[in-house]
Amino acid sequence: MMKAPPTDGAARDAVDAVIRSRTAVRAFQPTPVPKALVVEMLEVARCAPSNSNTQPWFVHVLEGDAKRRFSEALLRSHERDELPASQHFPPELPAACRSRQADFGARYYAALGIGRADAAARYRQTAQNYLFFDAPVGLIFTIDARLMPHS
């Protein structure tokens, strides 16, 4: 039987605190991540809501040699410009979103000392995505190709 949620705002405050403490990390130490911690995180994540409880995702956990080989293959494709174009934004992003994205890009590259006109440095920084920013564990989430984007 499910426990009733607290009514005193404690749950709301806890969720608010987690959301507000969120950060995007783009540089990692090589410290190994215990397998038990990865399993625990995935056990919690599998409880995330999904459309009609389809739970359409598959999680591929990469570390060590498998992650290195996968990253090297991605980098080779990146260098040959063979990776598919990113389709996670519409061709014409709404003005407010475009403005926030531009602000993020300016701050991000400035923090790395990369000028807006330095296409080569921006390209090299993009390649860090394919190295998982040196994280010791990489998680790849996939869904069946027959599903719709909102699935």
mmCIF file of C-alpha atoms in Angstrom:
data_model
loop_
_atom_site.group_PDB
_atom_site.id
_atom_site.type_symbol
_atom_site.label_atom_id
_atom_site.label_comp_id
_atom_site.label_asym_id
_atom_site.label_seq_id
_atom_site.Cartn_x
_atom_site.Cartn_y
_atom_site.Cartn_z
ATOM 1 C CA MET A 1 0.000 0.000 0.000
ATOM 2 C CA MET A 2 1.373 3.448 -0.930
ATOM 3 C CA LYS A 3 2.164 5.859 1.833
ATOM 4 C CA ALA A 4 0.166 9.093 1.661
ATOM 5 C CA PRO A 5 2.253 12.131 0.742
ATOM 6 C CA PRO A 6 2.981 14.585 3.548
ATOM 7 C CA THR A 7 0.506 17.457 3.721
ATOM 8 C CA ASP A 8 2.721 19.926 5.572
ATOM 9 C CA GLY A 9 4.692 21.056 2.530
ATOM 10 C CA ALA A 10 7.742 18.948 3.419
ATOM 11 C CA ALA A 11 7.545 16.929 0.205
ATOM 12 C CA ARG A 12 7.069 20.079 -1.869
ATOM 13 C CA ASP A 13 10.030 21.741 -0.151
ATOM 14 C CA ALA A 14 12.207 18.670 -0.723
ATOM 15 C CA VAL A 15 11.346 18.540 -4.420
ATOM 16 C CA ASP A 16 11.887 22.302 -4.757
ATOM 17 C CA ALA A 17 15.304 21.984 -3.107
ATOM 18 C CA VAL A 18 16.355 19.182 -5.457
ATOM 19 C CA ILE A 19 15.209 21.065 -8.551
ATOM 20 C CA ARG A 20 16.881 24.310 -7.475
ATOM 21 C CA SER A 21 20.165 22.545 -6.686
ATOM 22 C CA ARG A 22 20.391 21.030 -10.181
ATOM 23 C CA THR A 23 23.591 21.687 -12.107
ATOM 24 C CA ALA A 24 24.947 20.667 -15.491
ATOM 25 C CA VAL A 25 28.421 19.184 -15.074
ATOM 26 C CA ARG A 26 30.720 19.195 -18.075
ATOM 27 C CA ALA A 27 33.967 18.013 -16.492
ATOM 28 C CA PHE A 28 34.405 14.926 -14.362
ATOM 29 C CA GLN A 29 37.092 13.349 -12.239
ATOM 30 C CA PRO A 30 38.146 9.790 -13.102
ATOM 31 C CA THR A 31 36.854 8.478 -9.753
ATOM 32 C CA PRO A 32 35.118 5.124 -10.356
ATOM 33 C CA VAL A 33 31.391 5.021 -9.659
ATOM 34 C CA PRO A 34 30.318 1.983 -7.633
ATOM 35 C CA LYS A 35 28.035 -0.341 -9.607
ATOM 36 C CA ALA A 36 25.620 -0.391 -6.657
ATOM 37 C CA LEU A 37 25.159 3.389 -6.966
ATOM 38 C CA VAL A 38 24.415 3.151 -10.703
ATOM 39 C CA VAL A 39 21.903 0.359 -10.052
ATOM 40 C CA GLU A 40 20.268 2.393 -7.261
ATOM 41 C CA MET A 41 19.933 5.464 -9.507
ATOM 42 C CA LEU A 42 18.387 3.388 -12.278
ATOM 43 C CA GLU A 43 16.003 1.719 -9.829
ATOM 44 C CA VAL A 44 14.701 5.145 -8.806
ATOM 45 C CA ALA A 45 14.652 6.428 -12.399
ATOM 46 C CA ARG A 46 12.601 3.475 -13.625
ATOM 47 C CA CYS A 47 9.739 4.775 -11.463
ATOM 48 C CA ALA A 48 9.535 7.961 -13.552
ATOM 49 C CA PRO A 49 6.127 8.420 -15.146
ATOM 50 C CA SER A 50 5.666 7.355 -18.743
ATOM 51 C CA ASN A 51 2.774 7.658 -21.185
ATOM 52 C CA SER A 52 0.261 4.921 -20.290
ATOM 53 C CA ASN A 53 2.973 3.248 -18.171
ATOM 54 C CA THR A 54 4.720 2.005 -21.319
ATOM 55 C CA GLN A 55 8.182 2.619 -19.829
ATOM 56 C CA PRO A 56 9.597 2.656 -23.376
ATOM 57 C CA TRP A 57 13.226 3.321 -22.498
ATOM 58 C CA PHE A 58 16.247 1.096 -22.536
ATOM 59 C CA VAL A 59 19.339 2.124 -20.605
ATOM 60 C CA HIS A 60 22.791 1.153 -21.797
ATOM 61 C CA VAL A 61 25.465 1.584 -19.123
ATOM 62 C CA LEU A 62 28.967 2.153 -20.471
ATOM 63 C CA GLU A 63 32.230 2.242 -18.571
ATOM 64 C CA GLY A 64 35.844 1.256 -19.028
ATOM 65 C CA ASP A 65 36.918 -0.155 -22.366
ATOM 66 C CA ALA A 66 33.381 -0.300 -23.796
ATOM 67 C CA LYS A 67 32.853 3.421 -23.106
ATOM 68 C CA ARG A 68 36.277 4.263 -24.538
ATOM 69 C CA ARG A 69 35.615 2.310 -27.768
ATOM 70 C CA PHE A 70 32.148 3.840 -28.152
ATOM 71 C CA SER A 71 33.537 7.344 -27.578
ATOM 72 C CA GLU A 72 36.319 6.771 -30.099
ATOM 73 C CA ALA A 73 33.789 5.640 -32.716
ATOM 74 C CA LEU A 74 31.651 8.722 -32.049
ATOM 75 C CA LEU A 75 34.681 10.996 -32.291
ATOM 76 C CA ARG A 76 35.698 9.471 -35.624
ATOM 77 C CA SER A 77 32.166 10.109 -36.937
ATOM 78 C CA HIS A 78 32.266 13.657 -35.526
ATOM 79 C CA GLU A 79 35.598 14.342 -37.248
ATOM 80 C CA ARG A 80 34.207 13.048 -40.565
ATOM 81 C CA ASP A 81 31.000 15.054 -40.024
ATOM 82 C CA GLU A 82 28.940 11.856 -40.285
ATOM 83 C CA LEU A 83 26.751 12.290 -37.213
ATOM 84 C CA PRO A 84 23.103 13.090 -37.917
ATOM 85 C CA ALA A 85 22.034 16.681 -37.418
ATOM 86 C CA SER A 86 20.504 17.328 -34.021
ATOM 87 C CA GLN A 87 16.728 17.448 -34.243
ATOM 88 C CA HIS A 88 15.840 18.361 -30.666
ATOM 89 C CA PHE A 89 14.764 21.915 -31.561
ATOM 90 C CA PRO A 90 12.433 23.102 -34.310
ATOM 91 C CA PRO A 91 14.007 24.945 -37.263
ATOM 92 C CA GLU A 92 12.676 28.263 -35.913
ATOM 93 C CA LEU A 93 13.068 28.345 -32.131
ATOM 94 C CA PRO A 94 10.602 30.703 -30.373
ATOM 95 C CA ALA A 95 12.239 34.075 -29.648
ATOM 96 C CA ALA A 96 12.251 33.702 -25.853
ATOM 97 C CA CYS A 97 13.856 30.251 -26.085
ATOM 98 C CA ARG A 98 16.349 31.445 -28.704
ATOM 99 C CA SER A 99 17.333 34.328 -26.432
ATOM 100 C CA ARG A 100 17.914 32.044 -23.429
ATOM 101 C CA GLN A 101 19.849 29.586 -25.595
ATOM 102 C CA ALA A 102 22.072 32.374 -26.933
ATOM 103 C CA ASP A 103 22.675 33.638 -23.395
ATOM 104 C CA PHE A 104 23.640 30.141 -22.252
ATOM 105 C CA GLY A 105 25.993 29.671 -25.219
ATOM 106 C CA ALA A 106 27.697 33.011 -24.586
ATOM 107 C CA ARG A 107 28.218 32.218 -20.887
ATOM 108 C CA TYR A 108 29.293 28.621 -21.532
ATOM 109 C CA TYR A 109 31.924 29.408 -24.146
ATOM 110 C CA ALA A 110 33.122 32.511 -22.256
ATOM 111 C CA ALA A 111 33.683 30.370 -19.153
ATOM 112 C CA LEU A 112 35.844 28.074 -21.299
ATOM 113 C CA GLY A 113 37.729 31.011 -22.829
ATOM 114 C CA ILE A 114 36.353 30.247 -26.298
ATOM 115 C CA GLY A 115 35.435 33.243 -28.426
ATOM 116 C CA ARG A 116 32.242 33.306 -30.488
ATOM 117 C CA ALA A 117 34.202 33.423 -33.745
ATOM 118 C CA ASP A 118 36.522 30.528 -32.802
ATOM 119 C CA ALA A 119 34.713 27.776 -34.706
ATOM 120 C CA ALA A 120 37.577 25.301 -34.324
ATOM 121 C CA ALA A 121 37.596 25.586 -30.522
ATOM 122 C CA ARG A 122 33.800 25.354 -30.390
ATOM 123 C CA TYR A 123 33.990 22.221 -32.572
ATOM 124 C CA ARG A 124 36.598 20.679 -30.230
ATOM 125 C CA GLN A 125 34.419 21.491 -27.226
ATOM 126 C CA THR A 126 31.415 19.867 -28.891
ATOM 127 C CA ALA A 127 33.525 16.711 -29.236
ATOM 128 C CA GLN A 128 33.624 16.507 -25.416
ATOM 129 C CA ASN A 129 29.982 15.383 -25.573
ATOM 130 C CA TYR A 130 31.141 12.187 -27.276
ATOM 131 C CA LEU A 131 33.664 11.570 -24.499
ATOM 132 C CA PHE A 132 30.905 11.952 -21.888
ATOM 133 C CA PHE A 133 32.950 14.904 -20.593
ATOM 134 C CA ASP A 134 35.336 12.285 -19.147
ATOM 135 C CA ALA A 135 32.698 10.888 -16.781
ATOM 136 C CA PRO A 136 33.680 7.385 -15.632
ATOM 137 C CA VAL A 137 30.206 6.027 -16.505
ATOM 138 C CA GLY A 138 28.019 6.903 -19.470
ATOM 139 C CA LEU A 139 24.309 6.200 -19.710
ATOM 140 C CA ILE A 140 22.639 5.985 -23.105
ATOM 141 C CA PHE A 141 18.832 6.090 -23.083
ATOM 142 C CA THR A 142 17.067 4.773 -26.155
ATOM 143 C CA ILE A 143 13.502 4.037 -27.236
ATOM 144 C CA ASP A 144 12.148 1.833 -30.002
ATOM 145 C CA ALA A 145 12.430 3.700 -33.320
ATOM 146 C CA ARG A 146 8.767 2.982 -34.066
ATOM 147 C CA LEU A 147 7.646 5.175 -31.173
ATOM 148 C CA MET A 148 6.766 8.821 -31.551
ATOM 149 C CA PRO A 149 8.960 11.566 -30.049
ATOM 150 C CA HIS A 150 6.494 12.137 -27.200
ATOM 151 C CA SER A 151 6.371 8.418 -26.343
#
